[in-house]
Short mmCIF file of C-alpha atoms in Angstrom, two decimals:
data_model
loop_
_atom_site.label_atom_id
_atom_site.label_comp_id
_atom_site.label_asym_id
_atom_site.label_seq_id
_atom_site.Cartn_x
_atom_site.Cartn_y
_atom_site.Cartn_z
CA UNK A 6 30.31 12.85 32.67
CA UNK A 7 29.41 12.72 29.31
CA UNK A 8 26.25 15.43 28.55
CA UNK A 9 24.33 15.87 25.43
CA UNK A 10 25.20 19.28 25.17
CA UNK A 11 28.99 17.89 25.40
CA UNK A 12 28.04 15.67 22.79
CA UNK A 13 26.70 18.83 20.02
CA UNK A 14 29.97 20.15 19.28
CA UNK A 15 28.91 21.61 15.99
CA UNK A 16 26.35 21.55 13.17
CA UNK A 17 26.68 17.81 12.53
CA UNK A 18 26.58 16.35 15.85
CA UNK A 19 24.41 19.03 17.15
CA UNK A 20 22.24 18.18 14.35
CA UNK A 21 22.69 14.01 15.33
CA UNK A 22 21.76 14.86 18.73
CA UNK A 23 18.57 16.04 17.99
CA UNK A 24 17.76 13.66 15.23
CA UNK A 25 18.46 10.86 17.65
CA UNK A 26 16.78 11.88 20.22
CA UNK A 27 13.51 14.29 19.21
CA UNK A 28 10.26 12.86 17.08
CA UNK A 29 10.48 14.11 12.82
CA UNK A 30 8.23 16.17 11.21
CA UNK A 31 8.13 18.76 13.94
CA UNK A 32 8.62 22.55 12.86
CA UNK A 33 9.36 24.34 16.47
CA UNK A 34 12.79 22.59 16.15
CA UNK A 35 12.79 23.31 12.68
CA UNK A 36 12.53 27.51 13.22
CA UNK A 37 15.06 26.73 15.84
CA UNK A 38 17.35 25.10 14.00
CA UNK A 39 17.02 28.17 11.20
CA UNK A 40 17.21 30.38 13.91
CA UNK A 41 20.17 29.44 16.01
CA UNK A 42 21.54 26.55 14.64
CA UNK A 43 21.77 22.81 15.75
CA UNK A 44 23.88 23.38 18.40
CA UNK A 45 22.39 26.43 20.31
CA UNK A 46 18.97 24.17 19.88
CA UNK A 47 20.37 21.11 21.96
CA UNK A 48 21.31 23.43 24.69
CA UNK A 49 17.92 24.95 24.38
CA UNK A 50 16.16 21.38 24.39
CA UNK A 51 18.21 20.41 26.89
CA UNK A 52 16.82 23.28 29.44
CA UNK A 53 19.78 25.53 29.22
CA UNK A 54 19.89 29.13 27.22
CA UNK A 55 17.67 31.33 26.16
CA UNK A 56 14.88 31.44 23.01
CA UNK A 57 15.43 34.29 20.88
CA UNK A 58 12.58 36.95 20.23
CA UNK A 59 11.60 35.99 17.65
CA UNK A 60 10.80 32.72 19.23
CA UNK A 61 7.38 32.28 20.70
CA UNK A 62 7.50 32.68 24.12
CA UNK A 63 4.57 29.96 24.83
CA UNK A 64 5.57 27.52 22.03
CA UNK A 65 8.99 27.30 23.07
CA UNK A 66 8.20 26.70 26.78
CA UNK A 67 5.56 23.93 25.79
CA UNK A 68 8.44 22.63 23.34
CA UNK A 69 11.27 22.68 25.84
CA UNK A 70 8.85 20.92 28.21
CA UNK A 71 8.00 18.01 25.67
CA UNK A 72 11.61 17.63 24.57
CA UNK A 73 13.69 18.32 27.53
CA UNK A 74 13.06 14.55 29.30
CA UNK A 75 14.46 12.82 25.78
CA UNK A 76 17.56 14.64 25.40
CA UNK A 77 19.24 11.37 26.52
CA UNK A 78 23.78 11.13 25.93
CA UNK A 79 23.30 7.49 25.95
CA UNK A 80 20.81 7.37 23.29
CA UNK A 81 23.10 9.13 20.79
CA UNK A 82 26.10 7.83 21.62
CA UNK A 83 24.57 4.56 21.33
CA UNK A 84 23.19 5.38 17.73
CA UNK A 85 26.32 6.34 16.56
CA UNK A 86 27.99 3.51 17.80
CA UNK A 87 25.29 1.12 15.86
CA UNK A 88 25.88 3.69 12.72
CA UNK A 89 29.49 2.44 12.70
CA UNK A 90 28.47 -1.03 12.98
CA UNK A 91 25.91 -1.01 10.52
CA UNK A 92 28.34 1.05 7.78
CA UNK A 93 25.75 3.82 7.74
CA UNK A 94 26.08 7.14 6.63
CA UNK A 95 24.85 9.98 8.24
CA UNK A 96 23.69 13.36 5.75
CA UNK A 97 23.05 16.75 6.95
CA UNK A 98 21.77 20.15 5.16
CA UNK A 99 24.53 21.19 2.77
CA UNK A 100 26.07 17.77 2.21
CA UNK A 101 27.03 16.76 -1.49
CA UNK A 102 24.77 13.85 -1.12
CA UNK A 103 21.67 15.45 0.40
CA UNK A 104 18.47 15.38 -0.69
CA UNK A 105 17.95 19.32 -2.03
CA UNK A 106 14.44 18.23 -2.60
CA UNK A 107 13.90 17.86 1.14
CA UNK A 108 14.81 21.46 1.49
CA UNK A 109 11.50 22.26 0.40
CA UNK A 110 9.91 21.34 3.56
CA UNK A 111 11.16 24.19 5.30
CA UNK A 112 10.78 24.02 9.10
CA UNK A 113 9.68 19.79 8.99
CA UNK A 114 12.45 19.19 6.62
CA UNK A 115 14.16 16.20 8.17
CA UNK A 116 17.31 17.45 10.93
CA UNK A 117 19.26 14.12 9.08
CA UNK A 118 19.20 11.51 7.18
CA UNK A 119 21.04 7.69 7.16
CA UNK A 120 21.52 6.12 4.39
CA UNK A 121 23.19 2.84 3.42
CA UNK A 122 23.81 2.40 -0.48
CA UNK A 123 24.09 4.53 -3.00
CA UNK A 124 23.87 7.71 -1.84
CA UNK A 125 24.19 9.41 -5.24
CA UNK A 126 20.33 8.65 -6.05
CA UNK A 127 19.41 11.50 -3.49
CA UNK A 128 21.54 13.79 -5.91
CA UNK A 129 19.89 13.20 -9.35
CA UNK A 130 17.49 15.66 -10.53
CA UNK A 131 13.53 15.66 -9.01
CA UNK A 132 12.29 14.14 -12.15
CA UNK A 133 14.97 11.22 -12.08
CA UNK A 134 12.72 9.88 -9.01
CA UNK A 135 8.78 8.02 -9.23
CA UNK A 136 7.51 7.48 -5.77
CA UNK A 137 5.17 4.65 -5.66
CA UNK A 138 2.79 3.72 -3.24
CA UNK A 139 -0.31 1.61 -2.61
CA UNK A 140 -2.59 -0.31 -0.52
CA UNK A 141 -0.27 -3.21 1.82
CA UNK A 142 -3.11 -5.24 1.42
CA UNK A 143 -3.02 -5.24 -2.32
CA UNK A 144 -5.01 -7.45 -5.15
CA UNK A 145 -2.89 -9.61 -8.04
CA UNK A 146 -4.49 -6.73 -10.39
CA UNK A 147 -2.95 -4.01 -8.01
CA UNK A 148 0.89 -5.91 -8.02
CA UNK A 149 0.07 -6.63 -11.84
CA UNK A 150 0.04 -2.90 -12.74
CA UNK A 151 2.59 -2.05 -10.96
CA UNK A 152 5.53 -4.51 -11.79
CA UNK A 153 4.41 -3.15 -15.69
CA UNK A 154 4.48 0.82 -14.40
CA UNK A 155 7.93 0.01 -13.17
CA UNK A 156 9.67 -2.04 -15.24
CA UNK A 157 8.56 0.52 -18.30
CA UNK A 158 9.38 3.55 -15.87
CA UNK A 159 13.27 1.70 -14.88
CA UNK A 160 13.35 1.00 -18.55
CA UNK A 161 13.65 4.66 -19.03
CA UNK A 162 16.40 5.42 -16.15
CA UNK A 163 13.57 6.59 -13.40
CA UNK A 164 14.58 5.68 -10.10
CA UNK A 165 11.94 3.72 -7.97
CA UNK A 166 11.01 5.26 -4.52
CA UNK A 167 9.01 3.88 -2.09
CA UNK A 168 8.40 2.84 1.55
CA UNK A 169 9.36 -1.15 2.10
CA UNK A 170 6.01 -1.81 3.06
CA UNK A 171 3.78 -4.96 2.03
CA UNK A 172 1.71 -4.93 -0.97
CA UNK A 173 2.11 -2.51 -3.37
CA UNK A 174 5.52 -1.07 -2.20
CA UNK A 175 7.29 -4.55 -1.97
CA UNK A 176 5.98 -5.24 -5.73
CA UNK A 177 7.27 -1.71 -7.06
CA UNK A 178 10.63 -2.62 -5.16
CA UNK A 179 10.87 -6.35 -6.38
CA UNK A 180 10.38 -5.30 -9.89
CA UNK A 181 13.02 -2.29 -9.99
CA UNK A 182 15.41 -5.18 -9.21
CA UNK A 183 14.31 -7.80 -11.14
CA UNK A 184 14.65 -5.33 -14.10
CA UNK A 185 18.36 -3.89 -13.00
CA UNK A 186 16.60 -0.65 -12.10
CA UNK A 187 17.21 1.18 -9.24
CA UNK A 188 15.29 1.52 -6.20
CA UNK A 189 15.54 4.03 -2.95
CA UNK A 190 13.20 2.85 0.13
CA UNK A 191 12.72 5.03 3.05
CA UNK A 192 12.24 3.38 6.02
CA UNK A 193 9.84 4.12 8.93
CA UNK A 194 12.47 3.17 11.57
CA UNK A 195 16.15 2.90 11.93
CA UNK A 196 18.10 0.92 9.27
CA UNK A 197 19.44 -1.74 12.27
CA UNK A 198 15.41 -2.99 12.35
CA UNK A 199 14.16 -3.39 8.57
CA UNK A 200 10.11 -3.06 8.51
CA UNK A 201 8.45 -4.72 8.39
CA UNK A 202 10.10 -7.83 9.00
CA UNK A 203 8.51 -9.97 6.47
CA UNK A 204 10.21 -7.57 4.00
CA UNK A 205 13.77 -7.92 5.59
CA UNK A 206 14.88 -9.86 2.72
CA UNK A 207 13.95 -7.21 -0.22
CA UNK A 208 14.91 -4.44 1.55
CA UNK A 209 18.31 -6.20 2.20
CA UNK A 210 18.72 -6.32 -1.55
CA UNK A 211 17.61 -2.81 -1.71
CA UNK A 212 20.21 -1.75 0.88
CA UNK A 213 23.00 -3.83 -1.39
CA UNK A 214 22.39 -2.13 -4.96
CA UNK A 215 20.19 0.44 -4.46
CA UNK A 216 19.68 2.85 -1.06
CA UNK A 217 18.17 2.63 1.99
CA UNK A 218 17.35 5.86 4.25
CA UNK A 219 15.68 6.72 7.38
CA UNK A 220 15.50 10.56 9.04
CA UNK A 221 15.66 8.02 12.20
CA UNK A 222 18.62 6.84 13.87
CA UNK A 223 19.54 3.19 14.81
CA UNK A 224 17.68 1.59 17.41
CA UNK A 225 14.16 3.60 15.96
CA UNK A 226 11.34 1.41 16.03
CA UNK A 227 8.10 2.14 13.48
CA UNK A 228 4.90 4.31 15.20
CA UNK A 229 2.09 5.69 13.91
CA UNK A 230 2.85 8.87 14.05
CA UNK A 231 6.55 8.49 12.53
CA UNK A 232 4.59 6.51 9.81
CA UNK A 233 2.49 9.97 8.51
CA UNK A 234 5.61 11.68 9.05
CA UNK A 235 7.66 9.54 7.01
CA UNK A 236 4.64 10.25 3.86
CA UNK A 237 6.57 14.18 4.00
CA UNK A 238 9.91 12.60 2.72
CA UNK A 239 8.17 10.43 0.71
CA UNK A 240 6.18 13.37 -1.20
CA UNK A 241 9.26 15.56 -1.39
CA UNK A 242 12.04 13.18 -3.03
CA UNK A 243 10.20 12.42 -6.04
CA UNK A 244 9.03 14.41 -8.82
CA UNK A 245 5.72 12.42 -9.05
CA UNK A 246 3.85 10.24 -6.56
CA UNK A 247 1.91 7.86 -8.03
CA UNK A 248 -0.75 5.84 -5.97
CA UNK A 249 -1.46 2.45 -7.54
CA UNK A 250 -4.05 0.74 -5.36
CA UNK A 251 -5.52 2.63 -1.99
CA UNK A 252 -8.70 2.00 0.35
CA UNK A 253 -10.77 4.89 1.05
CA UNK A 254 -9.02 6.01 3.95
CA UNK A 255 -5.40 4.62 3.54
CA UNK A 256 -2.62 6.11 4.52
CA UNK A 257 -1.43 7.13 0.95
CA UNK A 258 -4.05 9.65 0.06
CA UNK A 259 -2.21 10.93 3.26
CA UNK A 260 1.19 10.90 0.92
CA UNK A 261 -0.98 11.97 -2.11
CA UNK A 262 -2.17 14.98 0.33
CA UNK A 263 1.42 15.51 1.71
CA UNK A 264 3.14 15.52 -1.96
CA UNK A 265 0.21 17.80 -3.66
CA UNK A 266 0.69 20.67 -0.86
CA UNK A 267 4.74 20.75 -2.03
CA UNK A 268 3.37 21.28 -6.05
CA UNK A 269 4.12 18.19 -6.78
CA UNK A 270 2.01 16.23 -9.35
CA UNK A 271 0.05 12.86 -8.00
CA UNK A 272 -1.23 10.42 -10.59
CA UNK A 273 -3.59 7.50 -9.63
CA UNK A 274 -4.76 4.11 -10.70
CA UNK A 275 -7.91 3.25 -11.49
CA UNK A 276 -9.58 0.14 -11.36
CA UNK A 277 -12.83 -2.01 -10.93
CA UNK A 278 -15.62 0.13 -9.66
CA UNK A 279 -16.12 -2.85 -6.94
CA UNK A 280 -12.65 -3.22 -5.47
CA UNK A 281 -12.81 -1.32 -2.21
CA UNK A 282 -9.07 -1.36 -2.87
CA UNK A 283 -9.18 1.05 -5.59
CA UNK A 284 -11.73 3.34 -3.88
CA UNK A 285 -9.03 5.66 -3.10
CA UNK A 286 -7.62 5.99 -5.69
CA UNK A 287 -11.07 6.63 -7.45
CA UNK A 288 -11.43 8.96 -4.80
CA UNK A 289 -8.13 10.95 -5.36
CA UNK A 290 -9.15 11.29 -9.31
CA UNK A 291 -12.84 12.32 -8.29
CA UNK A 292 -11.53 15.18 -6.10
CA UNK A 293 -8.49 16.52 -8.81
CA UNK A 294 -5.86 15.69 -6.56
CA UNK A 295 -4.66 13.03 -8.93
CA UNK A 296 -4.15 12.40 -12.93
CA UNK A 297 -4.80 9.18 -14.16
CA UNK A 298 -2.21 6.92 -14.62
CA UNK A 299 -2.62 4.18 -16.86
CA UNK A 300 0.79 3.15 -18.16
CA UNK A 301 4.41 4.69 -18.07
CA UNK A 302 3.76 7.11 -20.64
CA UNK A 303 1.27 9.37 -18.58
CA UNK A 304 3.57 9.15 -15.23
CA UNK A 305 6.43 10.55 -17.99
CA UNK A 306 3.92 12.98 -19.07
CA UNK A 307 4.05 14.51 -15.32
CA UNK A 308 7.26 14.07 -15.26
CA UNK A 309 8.54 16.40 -18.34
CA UNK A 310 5.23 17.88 -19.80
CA UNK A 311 6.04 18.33 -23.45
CA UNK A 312 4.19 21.50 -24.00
CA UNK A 313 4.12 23.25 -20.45
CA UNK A 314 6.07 26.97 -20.22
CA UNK A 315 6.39 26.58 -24.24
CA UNK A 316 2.87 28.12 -25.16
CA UNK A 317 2.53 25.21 -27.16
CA UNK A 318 -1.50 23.95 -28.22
CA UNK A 319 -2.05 20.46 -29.03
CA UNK A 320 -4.23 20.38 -32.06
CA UNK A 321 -6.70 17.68 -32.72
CA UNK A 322 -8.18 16.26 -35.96
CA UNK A 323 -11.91 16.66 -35.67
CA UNK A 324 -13.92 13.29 -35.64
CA UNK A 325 -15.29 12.61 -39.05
CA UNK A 326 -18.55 11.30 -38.81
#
């Protein structure tokens, strides 16, 4: 009988196991992983061995307790075998191709990625890589702005990142290729069921000459939750997150939030004091979490500040009256 813990022979598949089976962004299997590595953490999931000290007694127990029912063979071998059929790649920790970036999350860093594409987009420097982001629901002025952002931004060899969505993602996508830029989207669920499905199209074309990437495995379907978690990745990959159009409480203040707590700089939008779908991004500019963005030129000035770490002053020409 095939077991799960039959299944983890070593880092990778261990690693597989767990990605297949257990929810992202959580950071008791992340100290495990660190701890003991991916295969000692299956067994551990899977109700078997024992934590180490310097474990939490209590938040292991409530973790083994949560996990232990989804630690499912079928599941992964199932997910592998859709992997193969699909022509996906699977990328752990310490693999040429991985995201370094992602390292930066420490215990929620994702336990793997798949990608389909090219790969070699994960490997260029931080700065190589815009995340953009925006309201689904998103005004002509809203797709306007950012078709300009990203043509200017592909012009100048920055690689598009963003989430497949409707709206603002779909236009930053879309205009990456119609420019012969290139364009990374990270999905919410497993690269077999392209979300949403209105999008299946794009994100085809994405998949086909640029790169598609999920931390979930085939067969993943979009939830809430793996939404927010998904914002981490999204934060982390890119040297700047910029939010283009955003309601008050949309979810990308939550990617705003997510990239700001890594050091990463956030620029927003800004735009008609009535849109309710700029009110976010008024809001992130109002609070300092963002700089405003108003063409290319200040998302490159985040990018590669020209004068920060030199001691260099910018000197201006007093106004003459």
């Amino acid at each position: 009988m095939v077991t799960i813990t039959s299944l983890a022979k070593d880092e990778r598949s261990g690693r597989v196991a767990l990605a297949t089976t257990l929810e992202p962004d959580d950071a008791v299997t992340g100290r495990l992983l660190a701890a003991v590595g991916a295969v000692e953490t299956v067994r551990l999931a899977a109700g078997t061995g024992a934590f180490p000290k310097k474990v939490d007694a209590v938040e292991a127990g409530l973790w083994r307790n949560k996990v232990a029912p989804r630690m499912d063979a079928r599941t992964v071998t199932q997910a592998l075998s859709e992997s193969d059929r699909f022509g996906l790649r699977i990328l752990i920790p310490g693999d040429d191709d991985w995201p370094t970036a992602l390292n930066d999350l420490g215990d929620r860093a994702p336990t793997a990625l798949w990608v389909r594409g090219a790969s070699s987009f994960l490997t260029a420097p931080l700065s190589d890589r815009v995340t953009i982001t925006g309201a689904r629901a998103a005004t002509s002025y809203g797709e306007h702005v950012t078709g300009e952002l990203v043509s200017d931004l592909t012009h100048a060899e920055r690689i598009i990142v963003a989430g497949g969505a409707y709206g603002i993602d779909a236009a930053a996508h879309r205009a990456a290729l119609a420019t012969g830029g290139q364009t990374l989207a990270v999905m919410v669920g497993g690269l077999d069921r392209l979300y949403p499905s209105g999008n299946r199209e794009l994100l085809e074309r994405v998949g086909d000459l640029g790169l598609l990437a999920s931390e979930m495995a085939p067969g993943a379907t979009p939830t809430k939750w793996r939404f927010l978690a998904r914002n981490r990745i999204l934060g982390a990959v890119s040297g700047v997150t910029v939010v283009v159009e955003a309601g008050y409480r949309s979810g990308s203040l939550n990617l705003a939030a997510r990239a700001a707590q890594l050091g990463h700089p956030v620029g927003a939008v800004p735009g008609p004091v009535t849109s309710a779908s700029s009110a976010g991004t008024h809001r992130l500019l109002r609070e300092g979490i963002a700089s405003l963005i108003t063409n290319a030129t200040d998302v490159t000035a985040l990018l590669d500040p020209p004068a920060r770490g030199r001691g260099q002053a910018v000197e201006h020409e007093p106004d003459v009256a």
